[in-house]
Amino acid sequence: MKSIRKSLLALAIMWAGATGLSSQDIPVIDFDSFRPIIEQRNDTVYMVNFWATWCTPCVEEMPDLLRFAKDMRDSKFRLILVSLDNPDHMESRVKPFIKRFEIEERVILLDDPDANRWIPIVSGEWSGAIPATIFFSDNFRHFHGKKIDYEGIKEIVVPHLKR
Amino acid sequence: MKRALLSTILIMSVIALSGQYQVGDLAEDFRLKNVDGEMVSMADFPEARGFVIIFTCNHCPYAVAYEDRIIELQNKLRPLGYPIIAIQPNDPEVEPRDSFENMIIRAEEKGFNFPYLLDEGQNVYPRFGATHTPHVYILNREGSNYRVAYIGTIDNNWRDASAVTVNYITDAVEALREGRTPEVTNTRAIGCTIKTR
């Protein structure tokens, strides 16, 4: 009986780890390691949002992003959150933020200070201001260079969703 | 033919309306209030060979990361005839940390050695086409005109000044002083969106 309880507990911990709920490890990567993420093309619609804990409009739009991702859980849709915070603020700011917003989506910290090199690769339309979001799948690509809300996301994503 | 002409006129007027400076365009002078209470224009610096206009602010971590470097740049570039003018473009109603009072406090704390102007009414930054802070425009004087020579960022490492390998501003100013076109005239950087209502 005791061992069953123990393995249930282990399962619960594994599950929490797998879904990432507030305990997720956030990879800190440079642009070359990040690049394959935005260059993958398959039947999933990806929404990659560039944000930072100190960016007020980014924080304001976050609940809409998370709510949309939650509603799309059974669809071929994936939200990836790319933090541009200073990696030194991982423990003091980024992780507490993820906990506070109960973020279960994939979070990556992009640490590559030579932004002039990689901003145009993400999008030729991007001035560098955040928030900024790119949407893509195997047959479309869209850049959104300012704050977005639930309806705005829906308008861009839904026409491209595949069953 | 008529239609082609019409659409050309339409495109040209759209460009004129959007008024976002590109490298090679002539920039209009401005007149904005400095943290010392004085009004400042480019025309107030008759000895300048050009200007390094930096749209920057108090609250943005990227702007803060560059404060010390901007002070150093002013020490280096003012004697070369290319003084820095910093303009705070955010609406203080939207971002109170960028209020005129807070600009004065920050300028005193850091010992800013350059004018730090408030874009009151937010008429100047849209004319330049600035989108974020910090956002740099280098202007080169041609008689009474100011021609845009460079648009972009300060250097190639916002986080660590000691790891910088390319100084876009000093490189551009050096080229201009020698009568050359800067090798790099457009760069991009992450920054904070300019705050408007």
Tab-separated table of N, CA, C and O in Angstrom, chain A residues 15-114:
chain	number	residue	atom	x	y	z
A	15	TRP	N	4.632	14.193	-13.473
A	15	TRP	CA	3.611	14.865	-14.279
A	15	TRP	C	3.767	16.385	-14.178
A	15	TRP	O	3.750	17.101	-15.170
A	16	ALA	N	3.983	16.819	-12.937
A	16	ALA	CA	4.167	18.257	-12.726
A	16	ALA	C	5.384	18.744	-13.505
A	16	ALA	O	5.358	19.808	-14.122
A	17	GLY	N	6.428	17.900	-13.499
A	17	GLY	CA	7.650	18.249	-14.229
A	17	GLY	C	7.393	18.298	-15.722
A	17	GLY	O	7.817	19.224	-16.406
A	18	ALA	N	6.631	17.328	-16.208
A	18	ALA	CA	6.381	17.228	-17.641
A	18	ALA	C	5.533	18.386	-18.143
A	18	ALA	O	5.791	18.944	-19.199
A	19	THR	N	4.525	18.771	-17.380
A	19	THR	CA	3.676	19.869	-17.838
A	19	THR	C	4.329	21.210	-17.539
A	19	THR	O	3.902	22.233	-18.032
A	20	GLY	N	5.345	21.162	-16.719
A	20	GLY	CA	6.142	22.365	-16.522
A	20	GLY	C	5.589	23.326	-15.507
A	20	GLY	O	6.160	24.377	-15.280
A	21	LEU	N	4.481	23.009	-14.897
A	21	LEU	CA	3.800	23.946	-14.013
A	21	LEU	C	4.763	24.558	-12.991
A	21	LEU	O	5.162	23.908	-12.044
A	22	SER	N	5.088	25.799	-13.217
A	22	SER	CA	5.888	26.664	-12.346
A	22	SER	C	7.250	26.087	-11.933
A	22	SER	O	8.112	26.799	-11.485
A	23	SER	N	7.438	24.796	-12.121
A	23	SER	CA	8.719	24.232	-11.695
A	23	SER	C	9.653	24.049	-12.882
A	23	SER	O	10.704	23.457	-12.766
A	24	GLN	N	9.234	24.565	-14.061
A	24	GLN	CA	10.009	24.250	-15.259
A	24	GLN	C	11.400	24.880	-15.244
A	24	GLN	O	11.610	25.959	-14.707
A	25	ASP	N	12.314	24.146	-15.857
A	25	ASP	CA	13.647	24.678	-16.051
A	25	ASP	C	13.632	25.487	-17.337
A	25	ASP	O	13.162	25.009	-18.353
A	26	ILE	N	14.136	26.677	-17.269
A	26	ILE	CA	14.082	27.525	-18.446
A	26	ILE	C	15.443	27.532	-19.123
A	26	ILE	O	16.425	27.981	-18.543
A	27	PRO	N	15.491	26.993	-20.342
A	27	PRO	CA	16.784	26.989	-21.021
A	27	PRO	C	17.230	28.408	-21.384
A	27	PRO	O	16.422	29.235	-21.792
A	28	VAL	N	18.506	28.679	-21.176
A	28	VAL	CA	19.100	29.958	-21.588
A	28	VAL	C	19.950	29.663	-22.813
A	28	VAL	O	20.925	28.915	-22.725
A	29	ILE	N	19.521	30.200	-23.959
A	29	ILE	CA	20.214	29.829	-25.196
A	29	ILE	C	20.540	31.057	-26.046
A	29	ILE	O	19.903	32.101	-25.907
A	30	ASP	N	21.524	30.915	-26.920
A	30	ASP	CA	21.840	32.007	-27.844
A	30	ASP	C	21.025	31.819	-29.125
A	30	ASP	O	20.302	30.838	-29.278
A	31	PHE	N	21.139	32.776	-30.044
A	31	PHE	CA	20.255	32.739	-31.204
A	31	PHE	C	20.482	31.511	-32.073
A	31	PHE	O	19.521	30.952	-32.619
A	32	ASP	N	21.730	31.070	-32.224
A	32	ASP	CA	21.986	29.914	-33.083
A	32	ASP	C	21.279	28.662	-32.580
A	32	ASP	O	20.814	27.848	-33.373
A	33	SER	N	21.198	28.536	-31.253
A	33	SER	CA	20.485	27.386	-30.686
A	33	SER	C	18.978	27.588	-30.773
A	33	SER	O	18.219	26.625	-30.831
A	34	PHE	N	18.572	28.834	-30.772
A	34	PHE	CA	17.140	29.152	-30.805
A	34	PHE	C	16.555	29.040	-32.212
A	34	PHE	O	15.404	28.648	-32.394
A	35	ARG	N	17.384	29.339	-33.183
A	35	ARG	CA	16.925	29.464	-34.561
A	35	ARG	C	16.084	28.292	-35.089
A	35	ARG	O	15.063	28.519	-35.754
A	36	PRO	N	16.474	27.031	-34.831
A	36	PRO	CA	15.664	25.913	-35.342
A	36	PRO	C	14.202	25.968	-34.886
A	36	PRO	O	13.315	25.508	-35.596
A	37	ILE	N	13.968	26.556	-33.722
A	37	ILE	CA	12.592	26.627	-33.212
A	37	ILE	C	11.708	27.455	-34.136
A	37	ILE	O	10.571	27.101	-34.402
A	38	ILE	N	12.262	28.564	-34.644
A	38	ILE	CA	11.437	29.408	-35.515
A	38	ILE	C	11.554	29.009	-36.982
A	38	ILE	O	10.917	29.600	-37.838
A	39	GLU	N	12.369	27.996	-37.242
A	39	GLU	CA	12.483	27.567	-38.637
A	39	GLU	C	11.805	26.231	-38.886
A	39	GLU	O	11.781	25.738	-40.009
A	40	GLN	N	11.228	25.646	-37.816
A	40	GLN	CA	10.511	24.394	-38.029
A	40	GLN	C	9.215	24.688	-38.784
A	40	GLN	O	8.581	25.722	-38.602
A	41	ARG	N	8.876	23.777	-39.692
A	41	ARG	CA	7.658	23.936	-40.488
A	41	ARG	C	6.927	22.604	-40.485
A	41	ARG	O	7.403	21.634	-41.055
A	42	ASN	N	5.781	22.576	-39.833
A	42	ASN	CA	4.950	21.378	-39.879
A	42	ASN	C	3.500	21.803	-39.767
A	42	ASN	O	3.192	22.988	-39.914
A	43	ASP	N	2.607	20.859	-39.490
A	43	ASP	CA	1.193	21.225	-39.547
A	43	ASP	C	0.695	21.905	-38.268
A	43	ASP	O	-0.478	22.225	-38.153
A	44	THR	N	1.603	22.164	-37.334
A	44	THR	CA	1.226	22.901	-36.123
A	44	THR	C	1.394	24.407	-36.371
A	44	THR	O	2.325	24.822	-37.046
A	45	VAL	N	0.471	25.194	-35.837
A	45	VAL	CA	0.642	26.649	-35.886
A	45	VAL	C	1.410	27.061	-34.632
A	45	VAL	O	0.960	26.807	-33.514
A	46	TYR	N	2.555	27.667	-34.841
A	46	TYR	CA	3.372	28.137	-33.726
A	46	TYR	C	3.186	29.633	-33.539
A	46	TYR	O	3.105	30.381	-34.519
A	47	MET	N	3.121	30.031	-32.288
A	47	MET	CA	3.073	31.448	-31.946
A	47	MET	C	4.252	31.693	-31.011
A	47	MET	O	4.297	31.154	-29.904
A	48	VAL	N	5.221	32.447	-31.492
A	48	VAL	CA	6.430	32.697	-30.697
A	48	VAL	C	6.418	34.168	-30.270
A	48	VAL	O	6.475	35.067	-31.101
A	49	ASN	N	6.314	34.359	-28.968
A	49	ASN	CA	6.155	35.702	-28.402
A	49	ASN	C	7.437	36.138	-27.702
A	49	ASN	O	7.952	35.431	-26.837
A	50	PHE	N	7.942	37.297	-28.085
A	50	PHE	CA	9.144	37.870	-27.457
A	50	PHE	C	8.704	38.865	-26.396
A	50	PHE	O	7.969	39.811	-26.695
A	51	TRP	N	9.150	38.659	-25.175
A	51	TRP	CA	8.665	39.449	-24.044
A	51	TRP	C	9.772	39.609	-23.012
A	51	TRP	O	10.873	39.096	-23.160
A	52	ALA	N	9.462	40.330	-21.952
A	52	ALA	CA	10.369	40.430	-20.806
A	52	ALA	C	9.544	40.827	-19.594
A	52	ALA	O	8.484	41.464	-19.735
A	53	THR	N	10.010	40.443	-18.420
A	53	THR	CA	9.241	40.724	-17.197
A	53	THR	C	9.107	42.230	-16.960
A	53	THR	O	8.145	42.668	-16.353
A	54	TRP	N	10.090	43.022	-17.447
A	54	TRP	CA	10.068	44.459	-17.215
A	54	TRP	C	9.259	45.216	-18.252
A	54	TRP	O	9.072	46.419	-18.158
A	55	CYS	N	8.775	44.520	-19.265
A	55	CYS	CA	8.083	45.176	-20.392
A	55	CYS	C	6.589	45.232	-20.088
A	55	CYS	O	5.898	44.207	-20.123
A	56	THR	N	6.096	46.417	-19.772
A	56	THR	CA	4.701	46.561	-19.321
A	56	THR	C	3.678	46.028	-20.326
A	56	THR	O	2.828	45.224	-19.946
A	57	PRO	N	3.746	46.442	-21.613
A	57	PRO	CA	2.749	45.899	-22.547
A	57	PRO	C	2.842	44.379	-22.711
A	57	PRO	O	1.821	43.724	-22.969
A	58	CYS	N	4.049	43.828	-22.543
A	58	CYS	CA	4.210	42.361	-22.632
A	58	CYS	C	3.457	41.687	-21.487
A	58	CYS	O	2.769	40.682	-21.680
A	59	VAL	N	3.616	42.257	-20.300
A	59	VAL	CA	2.968	41.690	-19.118
A	59	VAL	C	1.448	41.819	-19.251
A	59	VAL	O	0.706	40.911	-18.902
A	60	GLU	N	1.025	42.948	-19.834
A	60	GLU	CA	-0.412	43.177	-19.998
A	60	GLU	C	-1.062	42.178	-20.957
A	60	GLU	O	-2.206	41.779	-20.762
A	61	GLU	N	-0.332	41.794	-22.007
A	61	GLU	CA	-0.945	40.901	-22.995
A	61	GLU	C	-0.840	39.428	-22.581
A	61	GLU	O	-1.530	38.567	-23.132
A	62	MET	N	0.018	39.138	-21.619
A	62	MET	CA	0.304	37.755	-21.237
A	62	MET	C	-0.952	36.940	-20.893
A	62	MET	O	-1.104	35.813	-21.379
A	63	PRO	N	-1.887	37.459	-20.086
A	63	PRO	CA	-3.067	36.650	-19.760
A	63	PRO	C	-3.866	36.223	-20.995
A	63	PRO	O	-4.357	35.091	-21.055
A	64	ASP	N	-3.961	37.095	-22.009
A	64	ASP	CA	-4.679	36.740	-23.234
A	64	ASP	C	-3.953	35.629	-23.984
A	64	ASP	O	-4.579	34.704	-24.512
A	65	LEU	N	-2.631	35.726	-24.025
A	65	LEU	CA	-1.834	34.697	-24.708
A	65	LEU	C	-2.059	33.334	-24.046
A	65	LEU	O	-2.292	32.327	-24.715
A	66	LEU	N	-2.007	33.347	-22.723
A	66	LEU	CA	-2.116	32.092	-21.975
A	66	LEU	C	-3.520	31.505	-22.092
A	66	LEU	O	-3.700	30.300	-22.233
A	67	ARG	N	-4.515	32.398	-22.057
A	67	ARG	CA	-5.897	31.936	-22.170
A	67	ARG	C	-6.133	31.319	-23.548
A	67	ARG	O	-6.765	30.269	-23.681
A	68	PHE	N	-5.588	31.968	-24.587
A	68	PHE	CA	-5.756	31.432	-25.936
A	68	PHE	C	-5.098	30.053	-26.043
A	68	PHE	O	-5.688	29.111	-26.583
A	69	ALA	N	-3.894	29.949	-25.514
A	69	ALA	CA	-3.168	28.669	-25.582
A	69	ALA	C	-3.946	27.576	-24.854
A	69	ALA	O	-4.010	26.433	-25.303
A	70	LYS	N	-4.549	27.945	-23.757
A	70	LYS	CA	-5.339	26.991	-22.977
A	70	LYS	C	-6.540	26.516	-23.795
A	70	LYS	O	-6.836	25.333	-23.864
A	71	ASP	N	-7.220	27.471	-24.437
A	71	ASP	CA	-8.392	27.127	-25.245
A	71	ASP	C	-8.031	26.295	-26.473
A	71	ASP	O	-8.888	25.625	-27.039
A	72	MET	N	-6.781	26.375	-26.890
A	72	MET	CA	-6.338	25.682	-28.101
A	72	MET	C	-5.646	24.367	-27.764
A	72	MET	O	-4.980	23.773	-28.605
A	73	ARG	N	-5.760	23.960	-26.516
A	73	ARG	CA	-4.995	22.811	-26.048
A	73	ARG	C	-5.215	21.570	-26.904
A	73	ARG	O	-4.305	20.775	-27.081
A	74	ASP	N	-6.416	21.410	-27.465
A	74	ASP	CA	-6.698	20.217	-28.260
A	74	ASP	C	-6.458	20.449	-29.750
A	74	ASP	O	-6.789	19.611	-30.579
A	75	SER	N	-5.911	21.603	-30.098
A	75	SER	CA	-5.653	21.903	-31.510
A	75	SER	C	-4.157	21.820	-31.794
A	75	SER	O	-3.343	21.765	-30.886
A	76	LYS	N	-3.860	21.859	-33.078
A	76	LYS	CA	-2.440	21.834	-33.461
A	76	LYS	C	-1.896	23.255	-33.391
A	76	LYS	O	-1.645	23.915	-34.403
A	77	PHE	N	-1.760	23.690	-32.165
A	77	PHE	CA	-1.290	25.052	-31.887
A	77	PHE	C	-0.311	24.998	-30.734
A	77	PHE	O	-0.483	24.233	-29.796
A	78	ARG	N	0.720	25.837	-30.818
A	78	ARG	CA	1.679	25.866	-29.732
A	78	ARG	C	2.197	27.275	-29.491
A	78	ARG	O	2.600	27.961	-30.423
A	79	LEU	N	2.127	27.689	-28.245
A	79	LEU	CA	2.674	28.987	-27.844
A	79	LEU	C	4.054	28.769	-27.237
A	79	LEU	O	4.226	27.919	-26.361
A	80	ILE	N	5.018	29.539	-27.701
A	80	ILE	CA	6.366	29.496	-27.119
A	80	ILE	C	6.722	30.912	-26.662
A	80	ILE	O	6.626	31.862	-27.445
A	81	LEU	N	7.080	31.032	-25.402
A	81	LEU	CA	7.376	32.349	-24.830
A	81	LEU	C	8.886	32.540	-24.752
A	81	LEU	O	9.579	31.752	-24.102
A	82	VAL	N	9.363	33.578	-25.422
A	82	VAL	CA	10.807	33.822	-25.463
A	82	VAL	C	11.126	35.066	-24.635
A	82	VAL	O	10.860	36.198	-25.041
A	83	SER	N	11.681	34.824	-23.464
A	83	SER	CA	12.024	35.934	-22.567
A	83	SER	C	13.329	36.583	-23.013
A	83	SER	O	14.297	35.899	-23.336
A	84	LEU	N	13.321	37.901	-23.016
A	84	LEU	CA	14.549	38.650	-23.330
A	84	LEU	C	15.096	39.307	-22.065
A	84	LEU	O	15.840	40.269	-22.110
A	85	ASP	N	14.716	38.760	-20.937
A	85	ASP	CA	15.253	39.252	-19.665
A	85	ASP	C	16.746	38.988	-19.580
A	85	ASP	O	17.279	38.096	-20.244
A	86	ASN	N	17.377	39.734	-18.718
A	86	ASN	CA	18.771	39.478	-18.384
A	86	ASN	C	18.842	38.127	-17.662
A	86	ASN	O	18.119	37.916	-16.699
A	87	PRO	N	19.700	37.195	-18.135
A	87	PRO	CA	19.756	35.870	-17.495
A	87	PRO	C	20.103	35.944	-15.999
A	87	PRO	O	19.763	35.033	-15.236
A	88	ASP	N	20.737	37.033	-15.593
A	88	ASP	CA	21.039	37.204	-14.160
A	88	ASP	C	19.757	37.347	-13.330
A	88	ASP	O	19.788	37.217	-12.114
A	89	HIS	N	18.650	37.641	-14.002
A	89	HIS	CA	17.381	37.825	-13.294
A	89	HIS	C	16.491	36.584	-13.340
A	89	HIS	O	15.301	36.653	-13.045
A	90	MET	N	17.070	35.457	-13.716
A	90	MET	CA	16.301	34.213	-13.824
A	90	MET	C	15.589	33.876	-12.510
A	90	MET	O	14.381	33.661	-12.493
A	91	GLU	N	16.355	33.841	-11.419
A	91	GLU	CA	15.762	33.427	-10.138
A	91	GLU	C	14.935	34.546	-9.520
A	91	GLU	O	13.886	34.303	-8.941
A	92	SER	N	15.413	35.786	-9.657
A	92	SER	CA	14.756	36.892	-8.961
A	92	SER	C	13.507	37.389	-9.675
A	92	SER	O	12.590	37.897	-9.040
A	93	ARG	N	13.462	37.257	-11.008
A	93	ARG	CA	12.325	37.836	-11.732
A	93	ARG	C	11.604	36.860	-12.651
A	93	ARG	O	10.380	36.792	-12.643
A	94	VAL	N	12.362	36.120	-13.484
A	94	VAL	CA	11.720	35.298	-14.513
A	94	VAL	C	10.932	34.148	-13.888
A	94	VAL	O	9.738	33.969	-14.169
A	95	LYS	N	11.576	33.389	-13.008
A	95	LYS	CA	10.892	32.236	-12.404
A	95	LYS	C	9.686	32.666	-11.556
A	95	LYS	O	8.624	32.057	-11.662
A	96	PRO	N	9.827	33.700	-10.724
A	96	PRO	CA	8.643	34.151	-9.972
A	96	PRO	C	7.498	34.594	-10.888
A	96	PRO	O	6.330	34.361	-10.586
A	97	PHE	N	7.842	35.201	-12.024
A	97	PHE	CA	6.822	35.637	-12.979
A	97	PHE	C	6.058	34.426	-13.527
A	97	PHE	O	4.831	34.417	-13.616
A	98	ILE	N	6.819	33.386	-13.888
A	98	ILE	CA	6.220	32.173	-14.452
A	98	ILE	C	5.296	31.512	-13.431
A	98	ILE	O	4.229	31.005	-13.760
A	99	LYS	N	5.719	31.588	-12.192
A	99	LYS	CA	4.904	31.020	-11.113
A	99	LYS	C	3.626	31.839	-10.918
A	99	LYS	O	2.530	31.303	-10.826
A	100	ARG	N	3.808	33.147	-10.913
A	100	ARG	CA	2.673	34.040	-10.654
A	100	ARG	C	1.602	33.891	-11.742
A	100	ARG	O	0.420	33.900	-11.459
A	101	PHE	N	2.046	33.771	-13.002
A	101	PHE	CA	1.091	33.653	-14.105
A	101	PHE	C	0.725	32.189	-14.393
A	101	PHE	O	0.017	31.917	-15.341
A	102	GLU	N	1.252	31.289	-13.567
A	102	GLU	CA	0.981	29.847	-13.724
A	102	GLU	C	1.217	29.400	-15.160
A	102	GLU	O	0.371	28.747	-15.781
A	103	ILE	N	2.358	29.777	-15.694
A	103	ILE	CA	2.663	29.495	-17.098
A	103	ILE	C	3.066	28.037	-17.269
A	103	ILE	O	3.996	27.553	-16.633
A	104	GLU	N	2.323	27.357	-18.143
A	104	GLU	CA	2.620	25.962	-18.434
A	104	GLU	C	3.201	25.812	-19.832
A	104	GLU	O	3.586	24.726	-20.233
A	105	GLU	N	3.215	26.908	-20.574
A	105	GLU	CA	3.741	26.869	-21.941
A	105	GLU	C	5.269	26.832	-21.877
A	105	GLU	O	5.871	27.109	-20.853
A	106	ARG	N	5.840	26.526	-23.031
A	106	ARG	CA	7.293	26.449	-23.087
A	106	ARG	C	7.893	27.860	-22.982
A	106	ARG	O	7.485	28.777	-23.690
A	107	VAL	N	8.840	28.031	-22.073
A	107	VAL	CA	9.525	29.320	-21.912
A	107	VAL	C	11.017	29.120	-22.177
A	107	VAL	O	11.619	28.152	-21.710
A	108	ILE	N	11.568	30.045	-22.947
A	108	ILE	CA	12.998	30.014	-23.265
A	108	ILE	C	13.551	31.400	-22.973
A	108	ILE	O	12.871	32.386	-23.231
A	109	LEU	N	14.743	31.466	-22.428
A	109	LEU	CA	15.376	32.778	-22.281
A	109	LEU	C	16.435	32.921	-23.370
A	109	LEU	O	17.393	32.152	-23.421
A	110	LEU	N	16.195	33.867	-24.259
A	110	LEU	CA	17.118	34.095	-25.369
A	110	LEU	C	18.170	35.100	-24.916
A	110	LEU	O	17.868	36.260	-24.667
A	111	ASP	N	19.399	34.614	-24.780
A	111	ASP	CA	20.487	35.471	-24.305
A	111	ASP	C	21.492	35.647	-25.435
A	111	ASP	O	22.382	34.830	-25.615
A	112	ASP	N	21.284	36.698	-26.212
A	112	ASP	CA	22.180	36.960	-27.334
A	112	ASP	C	22.211	38.462	-27.567
A	112	ASP	O	21.373	39.018	-28.265
A	113	PRO	N	23.180	39.136	-26.919
A	113	PRO	CA	23.147	40.609	-26.893
A	113	PRO	C	23.378	41.283	-28.245
A	113	PRO	O	23.082	42.455	-28.378
A	114	ASP	N	23.886	40.556	-29.239
A	114	ASP	CA	24.106	41.186	-30.549
A	114	ASP	C	22.820	41.072	-31.372
A	114	ASP	O	22.761	40.374	-32.381
